[in-house]
Coordinates of C-alpha atoms in Angstrom, one line a residue:
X1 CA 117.6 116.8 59.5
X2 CA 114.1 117.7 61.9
X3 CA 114.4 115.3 64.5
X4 CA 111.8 112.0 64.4
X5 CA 111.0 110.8 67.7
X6 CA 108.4 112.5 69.9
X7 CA 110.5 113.7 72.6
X8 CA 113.5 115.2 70.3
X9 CA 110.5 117.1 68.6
X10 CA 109.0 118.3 71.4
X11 CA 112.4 119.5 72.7
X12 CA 113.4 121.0 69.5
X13 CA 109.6 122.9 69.3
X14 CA 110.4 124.2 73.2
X15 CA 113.8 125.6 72.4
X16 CA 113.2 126.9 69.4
X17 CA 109.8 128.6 70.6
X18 CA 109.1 131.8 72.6
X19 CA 105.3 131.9 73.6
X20 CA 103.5 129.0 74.9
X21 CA 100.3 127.5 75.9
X22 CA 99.7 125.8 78.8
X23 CA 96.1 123.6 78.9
X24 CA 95.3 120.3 81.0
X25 CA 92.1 118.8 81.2
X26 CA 88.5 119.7 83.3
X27 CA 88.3 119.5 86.7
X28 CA 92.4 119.1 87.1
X29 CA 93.5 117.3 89.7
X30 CA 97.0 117.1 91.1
X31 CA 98.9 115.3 88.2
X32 CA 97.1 118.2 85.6
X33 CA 97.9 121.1 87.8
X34 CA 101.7 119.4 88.9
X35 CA 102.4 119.2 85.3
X36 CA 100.8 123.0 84.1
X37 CA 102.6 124.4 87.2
X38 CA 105.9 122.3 86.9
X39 CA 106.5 122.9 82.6
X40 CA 105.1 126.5 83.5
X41 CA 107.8 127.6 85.8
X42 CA 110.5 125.9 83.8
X43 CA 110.2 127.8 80.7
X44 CA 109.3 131.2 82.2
X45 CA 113.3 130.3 83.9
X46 CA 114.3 129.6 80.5
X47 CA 113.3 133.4 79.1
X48 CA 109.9 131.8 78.0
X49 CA 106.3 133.5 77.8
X50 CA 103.7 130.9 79.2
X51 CA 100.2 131.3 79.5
X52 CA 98.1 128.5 81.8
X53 CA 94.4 127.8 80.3
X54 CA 92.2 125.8 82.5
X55 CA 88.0 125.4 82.3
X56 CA 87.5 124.5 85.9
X57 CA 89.2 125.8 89.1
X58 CA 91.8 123.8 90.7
X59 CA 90.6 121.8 93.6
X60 CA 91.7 124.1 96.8
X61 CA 94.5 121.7 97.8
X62 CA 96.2 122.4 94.4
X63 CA 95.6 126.0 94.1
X64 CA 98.2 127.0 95.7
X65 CA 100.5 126.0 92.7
X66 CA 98.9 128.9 90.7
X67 CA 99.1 131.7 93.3
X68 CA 99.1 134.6 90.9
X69 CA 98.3 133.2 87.8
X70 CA 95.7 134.4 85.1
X71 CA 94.4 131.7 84.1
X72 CA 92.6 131.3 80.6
X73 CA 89.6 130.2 79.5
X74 CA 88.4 129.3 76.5
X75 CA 87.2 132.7 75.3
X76 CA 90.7 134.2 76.0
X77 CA 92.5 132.0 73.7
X78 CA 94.3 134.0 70.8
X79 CA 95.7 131.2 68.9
X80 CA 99.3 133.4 68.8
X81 CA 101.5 131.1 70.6
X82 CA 104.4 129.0 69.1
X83 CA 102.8 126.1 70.4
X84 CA 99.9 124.6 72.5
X85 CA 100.9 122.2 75.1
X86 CA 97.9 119.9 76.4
X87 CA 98.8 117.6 79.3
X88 CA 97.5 114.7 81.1
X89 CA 94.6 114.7 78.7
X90 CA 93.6 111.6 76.7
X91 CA 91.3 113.6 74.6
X92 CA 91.0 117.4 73.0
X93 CA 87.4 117.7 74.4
X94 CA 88.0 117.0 77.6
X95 CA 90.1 120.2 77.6
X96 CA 87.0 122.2 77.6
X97 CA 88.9 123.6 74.5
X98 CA 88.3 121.8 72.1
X99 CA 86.2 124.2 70.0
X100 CA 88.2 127.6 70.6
X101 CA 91.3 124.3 69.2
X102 CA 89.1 123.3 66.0
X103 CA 91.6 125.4 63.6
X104 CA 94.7 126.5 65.7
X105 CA 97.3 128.3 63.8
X106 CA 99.9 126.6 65.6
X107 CA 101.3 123.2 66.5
X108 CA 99.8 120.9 69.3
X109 CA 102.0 119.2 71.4
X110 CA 99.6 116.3 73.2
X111 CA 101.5 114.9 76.8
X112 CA 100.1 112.4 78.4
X113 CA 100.2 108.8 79.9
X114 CA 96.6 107.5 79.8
X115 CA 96.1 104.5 77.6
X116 CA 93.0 105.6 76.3
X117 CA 94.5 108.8 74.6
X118 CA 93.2 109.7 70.9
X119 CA 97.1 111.1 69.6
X120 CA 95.1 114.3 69.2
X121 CA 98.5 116.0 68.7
X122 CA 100.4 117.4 65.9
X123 CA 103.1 116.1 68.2
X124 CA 102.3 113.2 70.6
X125 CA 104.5 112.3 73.4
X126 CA 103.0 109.8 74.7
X127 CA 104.4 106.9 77.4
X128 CA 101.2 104.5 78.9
X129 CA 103.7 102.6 81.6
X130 CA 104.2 106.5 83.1
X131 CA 102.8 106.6 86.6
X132 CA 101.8 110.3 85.8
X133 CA 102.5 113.1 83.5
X134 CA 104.6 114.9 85.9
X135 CA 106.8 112.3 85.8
X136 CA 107.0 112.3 82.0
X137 CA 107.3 116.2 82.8
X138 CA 110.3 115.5 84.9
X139 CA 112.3 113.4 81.9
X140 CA 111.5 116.2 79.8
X141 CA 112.3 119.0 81.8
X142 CA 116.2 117.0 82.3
X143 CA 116.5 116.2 78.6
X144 CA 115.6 119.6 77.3
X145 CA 118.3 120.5 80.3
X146 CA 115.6 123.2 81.2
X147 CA 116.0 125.2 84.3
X148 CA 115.1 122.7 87.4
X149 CA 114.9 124.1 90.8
X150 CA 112.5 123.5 94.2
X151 CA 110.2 126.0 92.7
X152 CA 109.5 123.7 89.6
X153 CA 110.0 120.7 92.0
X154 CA 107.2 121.9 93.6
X155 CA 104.3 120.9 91.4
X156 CA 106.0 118.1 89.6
X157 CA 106.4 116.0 93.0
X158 CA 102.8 117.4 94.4
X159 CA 101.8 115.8 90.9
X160 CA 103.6 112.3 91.2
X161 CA 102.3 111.8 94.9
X162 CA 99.0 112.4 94.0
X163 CA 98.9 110.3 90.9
X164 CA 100.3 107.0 92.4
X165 CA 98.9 107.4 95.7
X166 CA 102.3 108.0 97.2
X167 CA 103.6 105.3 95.5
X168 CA 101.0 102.4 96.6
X169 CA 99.8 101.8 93.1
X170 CA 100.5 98.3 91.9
X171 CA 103.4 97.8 89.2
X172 CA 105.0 101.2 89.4
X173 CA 107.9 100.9 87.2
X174 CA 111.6 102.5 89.1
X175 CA 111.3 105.4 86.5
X176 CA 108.7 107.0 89.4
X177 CA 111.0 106.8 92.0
X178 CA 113.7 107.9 90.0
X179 CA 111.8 110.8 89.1
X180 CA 111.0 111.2 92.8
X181 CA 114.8 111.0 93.6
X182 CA 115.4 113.6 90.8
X183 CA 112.9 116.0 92.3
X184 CA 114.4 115.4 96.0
X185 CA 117.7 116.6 94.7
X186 CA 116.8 120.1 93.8
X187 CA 116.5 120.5 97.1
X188 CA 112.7 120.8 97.6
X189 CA 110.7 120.7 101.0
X190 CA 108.9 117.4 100.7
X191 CA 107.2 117.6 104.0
X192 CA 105.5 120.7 102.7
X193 CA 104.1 119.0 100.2
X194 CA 103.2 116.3 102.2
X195 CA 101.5 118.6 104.9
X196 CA 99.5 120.1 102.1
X197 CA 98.0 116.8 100.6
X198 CA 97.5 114.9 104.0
X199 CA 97.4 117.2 107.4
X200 CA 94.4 119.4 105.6
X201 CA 91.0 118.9 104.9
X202 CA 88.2 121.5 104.5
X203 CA 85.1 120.2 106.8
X204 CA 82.8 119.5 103.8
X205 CA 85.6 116.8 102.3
X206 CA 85.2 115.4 106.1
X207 CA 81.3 115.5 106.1
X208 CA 80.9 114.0 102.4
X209 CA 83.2 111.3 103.1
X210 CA 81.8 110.4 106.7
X211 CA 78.3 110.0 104.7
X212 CA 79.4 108.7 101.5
X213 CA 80.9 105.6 103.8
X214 CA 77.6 105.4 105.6
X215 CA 76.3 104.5 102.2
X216 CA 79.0 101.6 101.1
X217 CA 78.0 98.9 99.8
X218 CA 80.2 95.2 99.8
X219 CA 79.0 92.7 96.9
X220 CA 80.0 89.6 95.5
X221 CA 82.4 87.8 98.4
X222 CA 83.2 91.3 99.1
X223 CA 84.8 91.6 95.8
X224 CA 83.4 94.7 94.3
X225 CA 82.1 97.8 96.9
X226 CA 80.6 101.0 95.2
X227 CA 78.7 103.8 96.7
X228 CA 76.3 106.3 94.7
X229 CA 75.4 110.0 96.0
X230 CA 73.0 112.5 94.3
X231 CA 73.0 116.1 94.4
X232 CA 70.7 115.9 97.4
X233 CA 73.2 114.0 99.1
X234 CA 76.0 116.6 98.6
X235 CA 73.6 119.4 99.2
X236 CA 72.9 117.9 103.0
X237 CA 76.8 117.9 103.8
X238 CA 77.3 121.5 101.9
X239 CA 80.1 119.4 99.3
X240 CA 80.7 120.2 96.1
X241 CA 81.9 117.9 93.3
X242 CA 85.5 118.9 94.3
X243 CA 85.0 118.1 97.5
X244 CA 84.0 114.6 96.8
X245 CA 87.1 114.3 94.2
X246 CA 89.7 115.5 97.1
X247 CA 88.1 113.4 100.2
X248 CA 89.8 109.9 98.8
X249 CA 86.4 108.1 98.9
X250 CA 87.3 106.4 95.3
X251 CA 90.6 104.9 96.8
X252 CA 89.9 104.3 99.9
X253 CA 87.0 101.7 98.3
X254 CA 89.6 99.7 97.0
X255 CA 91.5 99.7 100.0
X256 CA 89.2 97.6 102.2
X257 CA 90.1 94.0 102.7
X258 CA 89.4 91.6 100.0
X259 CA 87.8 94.3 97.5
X260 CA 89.1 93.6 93.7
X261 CA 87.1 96.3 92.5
X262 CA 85.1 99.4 93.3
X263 CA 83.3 102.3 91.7
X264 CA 81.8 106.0 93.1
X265 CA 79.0 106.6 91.6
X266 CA 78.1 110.8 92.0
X267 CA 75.4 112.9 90.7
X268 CA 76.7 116.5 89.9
X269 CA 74.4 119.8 89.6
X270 CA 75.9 120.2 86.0
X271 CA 73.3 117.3 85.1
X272 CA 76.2 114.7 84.5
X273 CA 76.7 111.9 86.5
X274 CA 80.1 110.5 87.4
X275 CA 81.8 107.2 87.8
X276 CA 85.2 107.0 89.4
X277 CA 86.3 103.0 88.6
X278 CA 88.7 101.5 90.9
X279 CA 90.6 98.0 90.4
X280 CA 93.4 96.0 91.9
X281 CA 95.7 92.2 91.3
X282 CA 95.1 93.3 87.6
X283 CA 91.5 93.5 87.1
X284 CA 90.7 96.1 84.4
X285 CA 88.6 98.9 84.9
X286 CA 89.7 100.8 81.8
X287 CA 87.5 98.4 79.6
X288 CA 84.6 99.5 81.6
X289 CA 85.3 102.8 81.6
X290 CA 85.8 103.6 77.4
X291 CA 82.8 101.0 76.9
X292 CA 80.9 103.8 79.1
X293 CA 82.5 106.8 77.3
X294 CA 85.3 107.0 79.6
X295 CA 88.8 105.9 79.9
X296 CA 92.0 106.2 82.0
X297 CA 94.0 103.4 83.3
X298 CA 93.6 99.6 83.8
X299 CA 93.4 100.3 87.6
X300 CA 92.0 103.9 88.0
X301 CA 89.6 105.0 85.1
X302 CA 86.3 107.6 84.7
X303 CA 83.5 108.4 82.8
X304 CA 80.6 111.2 82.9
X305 CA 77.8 111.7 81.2
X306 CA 74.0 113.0 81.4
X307 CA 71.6 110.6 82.2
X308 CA 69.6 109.5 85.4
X309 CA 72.0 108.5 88.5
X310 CA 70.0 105.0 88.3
X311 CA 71.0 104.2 85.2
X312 CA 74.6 105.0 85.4
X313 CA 74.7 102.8 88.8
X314 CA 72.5 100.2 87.0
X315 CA 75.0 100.0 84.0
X316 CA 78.3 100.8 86.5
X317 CA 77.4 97.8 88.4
X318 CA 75.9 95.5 85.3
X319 CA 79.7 96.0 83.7
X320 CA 81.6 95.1 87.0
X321 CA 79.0 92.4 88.3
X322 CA 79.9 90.3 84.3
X323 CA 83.4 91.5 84.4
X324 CA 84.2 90.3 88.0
X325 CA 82.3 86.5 88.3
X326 CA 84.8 85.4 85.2
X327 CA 87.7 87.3 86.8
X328 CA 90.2 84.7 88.6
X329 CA 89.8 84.3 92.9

């Protein structure tokens, strides 16, 4: 009898398979990359075929986790794999795949932690208390009793650290440091993962940070802080988007004393505009987030779309402003 649950399916669709592809979501950051890079190198060990699809370009930080890849895009997709894997994604457009996806020939395996996920899958492992998909990765990877070694360490950890901000996220459940643990025991290097994420930033993360902070603004009892950049702003500091993503500005907002909540508020040259929500002591951001055409998580959520930066910092600030004078002192 086919197994039921999600995870016995999944297992039963990777062993039984012989050709996979890999796809996480637009501009990936270190849980989507952790994850590709991690499941990647697993099955490639187990006798596997794996190809990676990705629409944007990892952040530099990251990129060395697909040294030597060739990396898909949507064009390149031949729909001849056994199954499509999609991780850390809470929705099939934001793939960037979604239309070369409208009829695939094959099952869809959907991965993922973020509440707001659509179950987009034909297959839909799916666990909302995870701190990260790497660390879903990790269970996987151990109950499949796929190869795990420090080169699929590697990603998986680099993954998990970014995702909980080294573990400083409030209510991490022991499974993340179990899967930490798990991931120390192969024997991987963390201090050179470590080195990577914090002892190295490119000058124009420096600069757009340094002026983004010049911009900060403290509201409400100091309650909620948000700062908003345009495209001339990154333009004067020679920042990208990317750049802004990999400085920390979006956490580091929620780190100053007495802040509840926080949002960054950037204008891109792709003609979207992008909020990066913020929260701590349980105040969620999520909401805010989906009611914008976002999602993510109660304490770290997103949203883009195309409209005038005013507006999105008018209605950014409208939602927190309401949400925050009922939320408790």
């Amino acid at each position: 009898m086919p197994p039921t649950d999600p995870l016995s399916q999944v297992i039963a669709t990777l062993h039984k398979g012989q050709r996979f592809f890999l796809i996480s979501h637009v501009r990936p950051d270190g849980d989507a990359i952790g994850s590709l890079a991690g499941l990647a190198r697993s099955l490639r060990k187990a006798g596997k075929t794996v190809d990676l699809g990705l629409v944007d370009p990892p952040p530099e930080r990251f990129g060395f986790l697909l040294e030597g890849e060739t990396v898909r895009k949507p064009g390149d997709l031949a729909l001849d794999h056994d199954a499509i894997v999609i991780l850390d994604t809470g929705d099939l457009p934001r793939t960037g795949f979604a239309e070369a996806l409208a009829k695939p020939a094959t099952v869809v395996i959907n991965i993922d932690h973020h509440p707001s996920n659509t179950s987009f899958g034909d297959i839909n492992l799916l666990d909302f208390h995870a701190s990260s998909t790497c660390e879903m990765v990790v269970t996987l990877i151990e109950r499949a009793r796929l190869p795990f070694d420090p080169d699929v360490a590697q990603g998986l950890y680099l993954g998990l650290c970014t995702d909980t901000r080294f573990f400083q996220n409030e209510n991490l459940r022991p499974a993340a440091h179990h899967a930490a643990q798990r991931l120390l025991e192969t024997g991987l290097e963390a201090a050179t993962i470590h080195g990577r994420l914090l002892s190295t930033r490119k000058l124009s993360e420096v600069r757009i940070l340094g002026h983004a902070l010049t911009r900060l603004t403290v509201e409400l009892d100091g309650r909620l802080a948000w700062v908003a950049l345009s495209t001339a702003d990154l333009a004067q500091q020679g920042a990208t988007m990317n750049d802004v993503f990999a400085c920390g500005l979006f956490n580091q907002l929620t780190g100053i004393d007495g802040v509840v909540a926080s949002v960054g508020i950037v204008e891109n040259t792709d003609g979207k505009v992008y909020c990066e929500f913020r929260s701590r002591k349980g105040f969620d951001v999520k909401e805010i987030a989906v009611a914008m055409g976002g999602g993510g998580h109660l304490a770290a959520s997103g949203c883009n779309r195309e409209a005038p930066l005013a507006t999105m910092v008018d209605e950014a600030l409208g939602h927190l402003r309401n949400r925050l004078g009922s939320f408790p002192r």
